């Protein structure tokens, strides 16, 4: 029996590539160079499955290419705002993502950024590396205490709940959240969390605000100048969700002019290009989209894609279908 043809847009962890080679007629991307629009269109015309990732913009133009052979797009990533889902539906393409397996590692990075910004870790690291540290003194590099403070979570899905568990059980933090679709009362009670009636209420109350909503048009610049001005001057903003949820220019002004105390960012508008305004600031901790970047998680994400396409190829509903 001929094996289905699958095309992978970027390099994947070796154990998953080995499984792909076993199971499919696979085209890997050893050079790990992003595929062009034309190459992505050709992939849809020549493969049964296209396996892109969160940095591949799978636009309506690409999805609308004529003479498509592909029937399924198995995205390597829980976020799928890189894919025009309406266009995929119009074209009759099944789309899947990789939820669950990156929840804890992404939540860990949110906690890391929270601690980094509160305790001025990046700034301290730079001081030591630049050989500018002159020694301990009672007033040197004072940050903000984390334990016992209030954490506001915008979006209360799986990753936010994992952050809440770590923050509440590990650091004794009080949890506030907003979400149009709150989880069960049992989950809320287990974290002693409080649903805020409005985003504005959460921003006013919280010492730390962490973003966990999806990206895309509905949440673009949700955190804008007006909302940043509602935050406390001692508060910190954490973003491990999507860059465009925050208006970067407004955040840079907030950090420069002291509307808020600091920020920790893992994602950026237009990444990997970063607004140079951030690079001049000491009160922002910057990471290169590391949320899910552990060996265990990236292998698990790849395996999740494989499970989804395997189900599809035997005529079952893939577990993580989003379109
Ligand atoms: C995702 O999966 O959406 C992350 O941004 C990368 O792991």
Short mmCIF file of C-alpha atoms and ligand atoms in Angstrom, two decimals:
data_model
loop_
_atom_site.label_atom_id
_atom_site.label_comp_id
_atom_site.label_asym_id
_atom_site.label_seq_id
_atom_site.Cartn_x
_atom_site.Cartn_y
_atom_site.Cartn_z
CA UNK A 1 0.00 0.00 0.00
CA UNK A 2 1.38 3.44 -0.86
CA UNK A 3 2.07 5.64 2.10
CA UNK A 4 0.39 9.06 2.31
CA UNK A 5 2.66 11.94 1.32
CA UNK A 6 3.23 14.55 4.03
CA UNK A 7 5.24 17.76 3.92
CA UNK A 8 6.73 19.28 7.08
CA UNK A 9 7.51 22.99 6.85
CA UNK A 10 10.29 23.22 9.48
CA UNK A 11 12.76 20.94 11.23
CA UNK A 12 11.11 18.83 13.99
CA UNK A 13 12.70 16.99 16.94
CA UNK A 14 14.59 13.90 15.72
CA UNK A 15 12.40 11.21 17.37
CA UNK A 16 9.30 12.59 15.67
CA UNK A 17 11.02 12.95 12.31
CA UNK A 18 12.07 9.29 12.63
CA UNK A 19 8.42 8.29 13.21
CA UNK A 20 7.34 10.38 10.23
CA UNK A 21 9.92 8.63 8.04
CA UNK A 22 8.63 5.25 9.21
CA UNK A 23 4.99 5.96 8.59
CA UNK A 24 4.86 8.27 5.59
CA UNK A 25 6.35 9.33 2.33
CA UNK A 26 7.65 12.46 4.05
CA UNK A 27 9.40 15.61 2.88
CA UNK A 28 11.33 17.03 5.84
CA UNK A 29 13.02 20.42 6.00
CA UNK A 30 16.58 19.59 7.09
CA UNK A 31 17.81 23.13 6.33
CA UNK A 32 15.00 24.54 8.55
CA UNK A 33 14.54 27.49 6.19
CA UNK A 34 10.95 28.86 6.16
CA UNK A 35 9.03 27.80 3.06
CA UNK A 36 7.98 30.46 0.55
CA UNK A 37 4.37 31.14 -0.42
CA UNK A 38 4.94 29.29 -3.69
CA UNK A 39 6.49 26.30 -1.92
CA UNK A 40 3.52 26.16 0.49
CA UNK A 41 1.09 26.27 -2.42
CA UNK A 42 3.01 23.51 -4.20
CA UNK A 43 2.96 21.49 -0.97
CA UNK A 44 -0.84 21.66 -0.87
CA UNK A 45 -0.90 20.47 -4.49
CA UNK A 46 1.48 17.55 -4.03
CA UNK A 47 0.99 16.21 -0.48
CA UNK A 48 -1.92 14.58 1.35
CA UNK A 49 -1.09 16.51 4.53
CA UNK A 50 0.72 19.77 5.16
CA UNK A 51 2.32 20.07 8.61
CA UNK A 52 3.09 23.76 9.23
CA UNK A 53 3.88 25.53 12.47
CA UNK A 54 2.91 28.76 14.21
CA UNK A 55 5.35 30.90 12.21
CA UNK A 56 4.01 29.80 8.79
CA UNK A 57 1.29 32.19 7.62
CA UNK A 58 -1.19 29.89 5.89
CA UNK A 59 -3.28 32.58 4.21
CA UNK A 60 -6.48 32.45 2.16
CA UNK A 61 -4.32 32.95 -0.93
CA UNK A 62 -2.25 29.85 -0.16
CA UNK A 63 -5.28 27.79 0.85
CA UNK A 64 -7.09 28.80 -2.33
CA UNK A 65 -4.47 27.32 -4.66
CA UNK A 66 -6.05 25.25 -7.41
CA UNK A 67 -5.72 21.47 -7.81
CA UNK A 68 -5.13 20.76 -4.15
CA UNK A 69 -4.26 17.23 -3.12
CA UNK A 70 -4.02 18.00 0.62
CA UNK A 71 -7.03 17.28 2.78
CA UNK A 72 -5.58 18.04 6.23
CA UNK A 73 -3.33 20.66 7.83
CA UNK A 74 -1.74 19.39 11.04
CA UNK A 75 -0.44 22.51 12.76
CA UNK A 76 2.54 22.05 15.13
CA UNK A 77 1.34 24.43 17.86
CA UNK A 78 -1.63 25.00 20.09
CA UNK A 79 -2.23 28.48 18.63
CA UNK A 80 -3.54 28.41 15.08
CA UNK A 81 -3.99 32.09 14.31
CA UNK A 82 -1.29 31.55 11.64
CA UNK A 83 -3.95 29.73 9.59
CA UNK A 84 -6.92 31.46 7.97
CA UNK A 85 -9.49 29.11 9.49
CA UNK A 86 -12.45 30.50 7.54
CA UNK A 87 -10.58 29.97 4.27
CA UNK A 88 -9.57 26.45 5.35
CA UNK A 89 -13.23 25.63 6.04
CA UNK A 90 -14.28 27.09 2.68
CA UNK A 91 -11.67 24.91 0.99
CA UNK A 92 -12.90 21.82 2.85
CA UNK A 93 -9.60 21.33 4.67
CA UNK A 94 -9.42 19.75 8.12
CA UNK A 95 -7.16 21.65 10.54
CA UNK A 96 -5.75 20.30 13.82
CA UNK A 97 -3.58 21.78 16.61
CA UNK A 98 -1.57 20.42 19.56
CA UNK A 99 -3.27 21.31 22.87
CA UNK A 100 -2.54 19.93 26.38
CA UNK A 101 1.06 18.84 25.87
CA UNK A 102 2.56 22.34 26.18
CA UNK A 103 0.38 23.59 29.02
CA UNK A 104 2.85 23.18 31.88
CA UNK A 105 5.97 24.33 30.04
CA UNK A 106 4.23 27.47 28.77
CA UNK A 107 2.90 28.17 32.26
CA UNK A 108 6.45 27.73 33.59
CA UNK A 109 7.68 30.42 31.19
CA UNK A 110 4.92 32.78 32.36
CA UNK A 111 6.07 32.22 35.96
CA UNK A 112 9.69 32.65 34.89
CA UNK A 113 8.91 36.01 33.26
CA UNK A 114 6.84 37.08 36.25
CA UNK A 115 9.77 36.38 38.56
CA UNK A 116 12.30 37.86 36.14
CA UNK A 117 10.48 41.16 35.86
CA UNK A 118 9.50 41.38 39.55
CA UNK A 119 13.03 40.59 40.75
CA UNK A 120 14.87 42.40 37.94
CA UNK A 121 16.67 39.24 36.83
CA UNK A 122 17.62 40.29 33.28
CA UNK A 123 18.93 43.59 34.53
CA UNK A 124 20.98 41.86 37.23
CA UNK A 125 22.39 39.36 34.75
CA UNK A 126 23.47 42.21 32.46
CA UNK A 127 25.11 44.03 35.38
CA UNK A 128 27.18 40.99 36.34
CA UNK A 129 28.15 40.15 32.74
CA UNK A 130 29.17 43.75 32.05
CA UNK A 131 31.36 43.65 35.17
CA UNK A 132 29.49 46.63 36.60
CA UNK A 133 28.47 44.99 39.90
CA UNK A 134 30.21 46.73 42.75
CA UNK A 135 28.86 44.51 45.56
CA UNK A 136 25.90 43.93 47.89
CA UNK A 137 24.31 46.91 49.54
CA UNK A 138 20.97 47.40 51.32
CA UNK A 139 19.40 49.50 48.57
CA UNK A 140 20.79 47.76 45.51
CA UNK A 141 18.39 46.65 42.74
CA UNK A 142 15.27 46.35 44.83
CA UNK A 143 12.44 44.61 43.03
CA UNK A 144 8.94 43.59 44.07
CA UNK A 145 7.94 40.70 46.32
CA UNK A 146 5.91 38.06 44.46
CA UNK A 147 4.65 35.81 47.28
CA UNK A 148 1.16 36.71 48.42
CA UNK A 149 0.50 39.22 45.66
CA UNK A 150 -2.51 39.35 43.31
CA UNK A 151 -2.22 37.81 39.84
CA UNK A 152 -4.77 38.76 37.18
CA UNK A 153 -5.16 36.27 34.33
CA UNK A 154 -6.76 37.46 31.10
CA UNK A 155 -8.22 34.29 29.64
CA UNK A 156 -8.63 31.29 31.96
CA UNK A 157 -8.06 28.29 29.74
CA UNK A 158 -5.66 25.40 30.30
CA UNK A 159 -2.42 27.42 30.34
CA UNK A 160 -3.83 30.17 32.57
CA UNK A 161 -5.16 27.55 34.99
CA UNK A 162 -1.70 25.95 35.14
CA UNK A 163 -0.17 29.38 35.87
CA UNK A 164 -2.82 29.88 38.56
CA UNK A 165 -1.95 26.51 40.16
CA UNK A 166 1.76 27.35 40.27
CA UNK A 167 1.18 30.91 41.46
CA UNK A 168 -1.49 30.06 44.04
CA UNK A 169 -0.12 26.82 45.49
CA UNK A 170 3.57 27.72 45.06
CA UNK A 171 3.62 31.44 45.77
CA UNK A 172 0.43 31.98 47.76
CA UNK A 173 -0.87 34.39 45.13
CA UNK A 174 -4.47 35.49 44.98
CA UNK A 175 -5.97 34.75 41.55
CA UNK A 176 -8.29 37.02 39.57
CA UNK A 177 -9.38 36.22 36.04
CA UNK A 178 -11.57 37.25 33.13
CA UNK A 179 -12.84 34.85 30.49
CA UNK A 180 -15.95 34.86 28.33
CA UNK A 181 -16.14 31.08 28.88
CA UNK A 182 -15.14 30.46 32.53
CA UNK A 183 -14.27 26.89 33.56
CA UNK A 184 -16.36 24.86 36.02
CA UNK A 185 -17.00 26.21 39.51
CA UNK A 186 -15.00 23.25 40.85
CA UNK A 187 -11.87 24.44 39.02
CA UNK A 188 -12.46 28.04 40.10
CA UNK A 189 -12.97 27.00 43.74
CA UNK A 190 -9.91 24.71 43.68
CA UNK A 191 -7.76 27.74 42.89
CA UNK A 192 -9.74 30.09 45.13
CA UNK A 193 -9.95 32.24 42.01
CA UNK A 194 -12.27 35.19 41.47
CA UNK A 195 -13.96 36.02 38.17
CA UNK A 196 -13.77 39.78 37.57
CA UNK A 197 -16.85 41.38 36.04
CA UNK A 198 -14.69 43.43 33.66
CA UNK A 199 -11.18 43.52 32.27
CA UNK A 200 -10.87 47.01 33.68
CA UNK A 201 -11.57 45.74 37.21
CA UNK A 202 -8.84 43.09 36.85
CA UNK A 203 -6.32 45.62 35.54
CA UNK A 204 -6.98 47.98 38.41
CA UNK A 205 -6.69 45.30 41.10
CA UNK A 206 -3.82 43.07 40.02
CA UNK A 207 -0.14 43.39 40.95
CA UNK A 208 0.74 41.11 38.03
CA UNK A 209 -1.30 40.73 34.83
CA UNK A 210 -0.66 37.70 32.60
CA UNK A 211 -2.18 37.29 29.13
CA UNK A 212 -3.66 33.94 28.08
CA UNK A 213 -6.15 34.79 25.35
CA UNK A 214 -5.84 33.68 21.71
CA UNK A 215 -4.30 36.02 19.16
CA UNK A 216 -6.05 37.31 16.04
CA UNK A 217 -8.41 40.15 15.14
CA UNK A 218 -10.68 39.74 18.17
CA UNK A 219 -7.89 40.41 20.68
CA UNK A 220 -5.59 42.71 18.66
CA UNK A 221 -4.31 45.50 20.96
CA UNK A 222 -6.62 44.37 23.77
CA UNK A 223 -3.95 45.87 26.01
CA UNK A 224 -3.73 49.43 24.73
CA UNK A 225 -2.74 52.81 26.16
CA UNK A 226 -6.03 53.34 27.96
CA UNK A 227 -5.91 49.91 29.64
CA UNK A 228 -2.21 50.15 30.52
CA UNK A 229 -3.03 53.42 32.30
CA UNK A 230 -5.53 51.54 34.48
CA UNK A 231 -2.78 49.28 35.84
CA UNK A 232 -0.97 50.14 39.04
CA UNK A 233 2.38 51.96 38.71
CA UNK A 234 3.84 49.04 40.70
CA UNK A 235 2.27 46.38 38.42
CA UNK A 236 3.90 44.08 35.86
CA UNK A 237 2.54 42.73 32.57
CA UNK A 238 3.41 39.22 31.32
CA UNK A 239 2.75 38.09 27.75
CA UNK A 240 3.22 34.46 26.71
CA UNK A 241 0.12 34.48 24.46
CA UNK A 242 0.50 36.36 21.18
CA UNK A 243 2.40 39.60 20.49
CA UNK A 244 -0.44 41.46 18.83
CA UNK A 245 -2.61 41.28 21.96
CA UNK A 246 -0.49 44.20 23.24
CA UNK A 247 0.02 47.56 21.51
CA UNK A 248 3.84 47.58 21.62
CA UNK A 249 4.20 51.33 21.21
CA UNK A 250 1.83 51.92 24.13
CA UNK A 251 3.65 49.35 26.27
CA UNK A 252 7.02 50.97 25.55
CA UNK A 253 5.62 54.34 26.71
CA UNK A 254 4.09 52.69 29.79
CA UNK A 255 7.46 51.21 30.74
CA UNK A 256 9.41 54.37 29.95
CA UNK A 257 7.04 56.77 31.67
CA UNK A 258 6.32 54.57 34.69
CA UNK A 259 2.61 53.88 34.12
CA UNK A 260 3.58 50.32 35.10
CA UNK A 261 6.72 48.95 36.78
CA UNK A 262 7.81 46.27 34.36
CA UNK A 263 6.97 43.61 31.80
CA UNK A 264 8.03 40.11 30.81
CA UNK A 265 7.54 39.20 27.16
CA UNK A 266 7.90 35.93 25.29
CA UNK A 267 5.98 37.02 22.18
CA UNK A 268 6.02 40.16 20.03
CA UNK A 269 4.06 41.97 17.37
CA UNK A 270 5.72 41.10 14.06
CA UNK A 271 8.19 38.67 15.71
CA UNK A 272 11.03 37.87 15.28
CA UNK A 273 11.37 41.62 14.63
CA UNK A 274 11.21 43.41 17.95
CA UNK A 275 10.40 47.09 18.37
CA UNK A 276 13.82 48.62 19.16
CA UNK A 277 12.11 50.67 21.89
CA UNK A 278 12.06 47.53 24.07
CA UNK A 279 15.79 46.99 23.72
CA UNK A 280 16.58 50.31 25.38
CA UNK A 281 14.55 49.53 28.50
CA UNK A 282 15.88 47.89 31.64
CA UNK A 283 12.45 47.13 33.08
CA UNK A 284 11.42 44.55 30.50
CA UNK A 285 12.52 40.91 30.43
CA UNK A 286 12.64 39.57 26.86
CA UNK A 287 12.59 35.92 25.79
CA UNK A 288 12.53 34.51 22.23
CA UNK A 289 9.13 32.71 22.21
CA UNK A 290 10.31 29.89 24.49
CA UNK A 291 6.90 28.93 25.96
CA UNK A 292 6.86 25.33 24.73
CA UNK A 293 10.61 25.02 24.18
CA UNK A 294 11.55 21.89 26.10
CA UNK A 295 12.63 18.64 24.48
CA UNK A 296 9.82 16.74 26.14
CA UNK A 297 7.14 19.15 25.01
CA UNK A 298 8.32 19.62 21.44
CA UNK A 299 8.48 15.83 20.96
CA UNK A 300 5.00 15.54 22.47
CA UNK A 301 3.72 18.29 20.15
CA UNK A 302 5.09 16.42 17.13
CA UNK A 303 3.54 13.16 18.32
CA UNK A 304 0.24 14.93 18.77
CA UNK A 305 0.34 16.06 15.11
CA UNK A 306 1.12 12.46 14.12
CA UNK A 307 -1.84 11.15 16.13
CA UNK A 308 -4.12 13.67 14.44
CA UNK A 309 -3.10 12.83 10.89
CA UNK A 310 -3.00 9.08 11.61
CA UNK A 311 -6.63 9.26 12.79
CA UNK A 312 -7.57 11.26 9.70
CA UNK A 313 -5.89 8.85 7.28
CA UNK A 314 -7.85 5.88 8.70
CA UNK A 315 -11.11 7.80 8.42
CA UNK A 316 -11.54 8.81 12.08
CA UNK A 317 -12.13 12.25 13.51
CA UNK A 318 -8.74 13.69 14.60
CA UNK A 319 -8.68 14.36 18.35
CA UNK A 320 -7.57 17.99 18.03
CA UNK A 321 -9.68 19.18 15.12
CA UNK A 322 -10.19 22.96 15.08
CA UNK A 323 -11.69 23.22 11.57
C1 LIG B 1 1.92 27.60 20.28
O1 LIG B 1 1.98 26.35 20.25
O2 LIG B 1 0.94 28.22 19.94
C2 LIG B 1 3.12 28.33 20.83
O3 LIG B 1 3.07 29.67 20.57
C3 LIG B 1 4.40 27.71 20.39
O4 LIG B 1 4.50 26.54 21.12
#
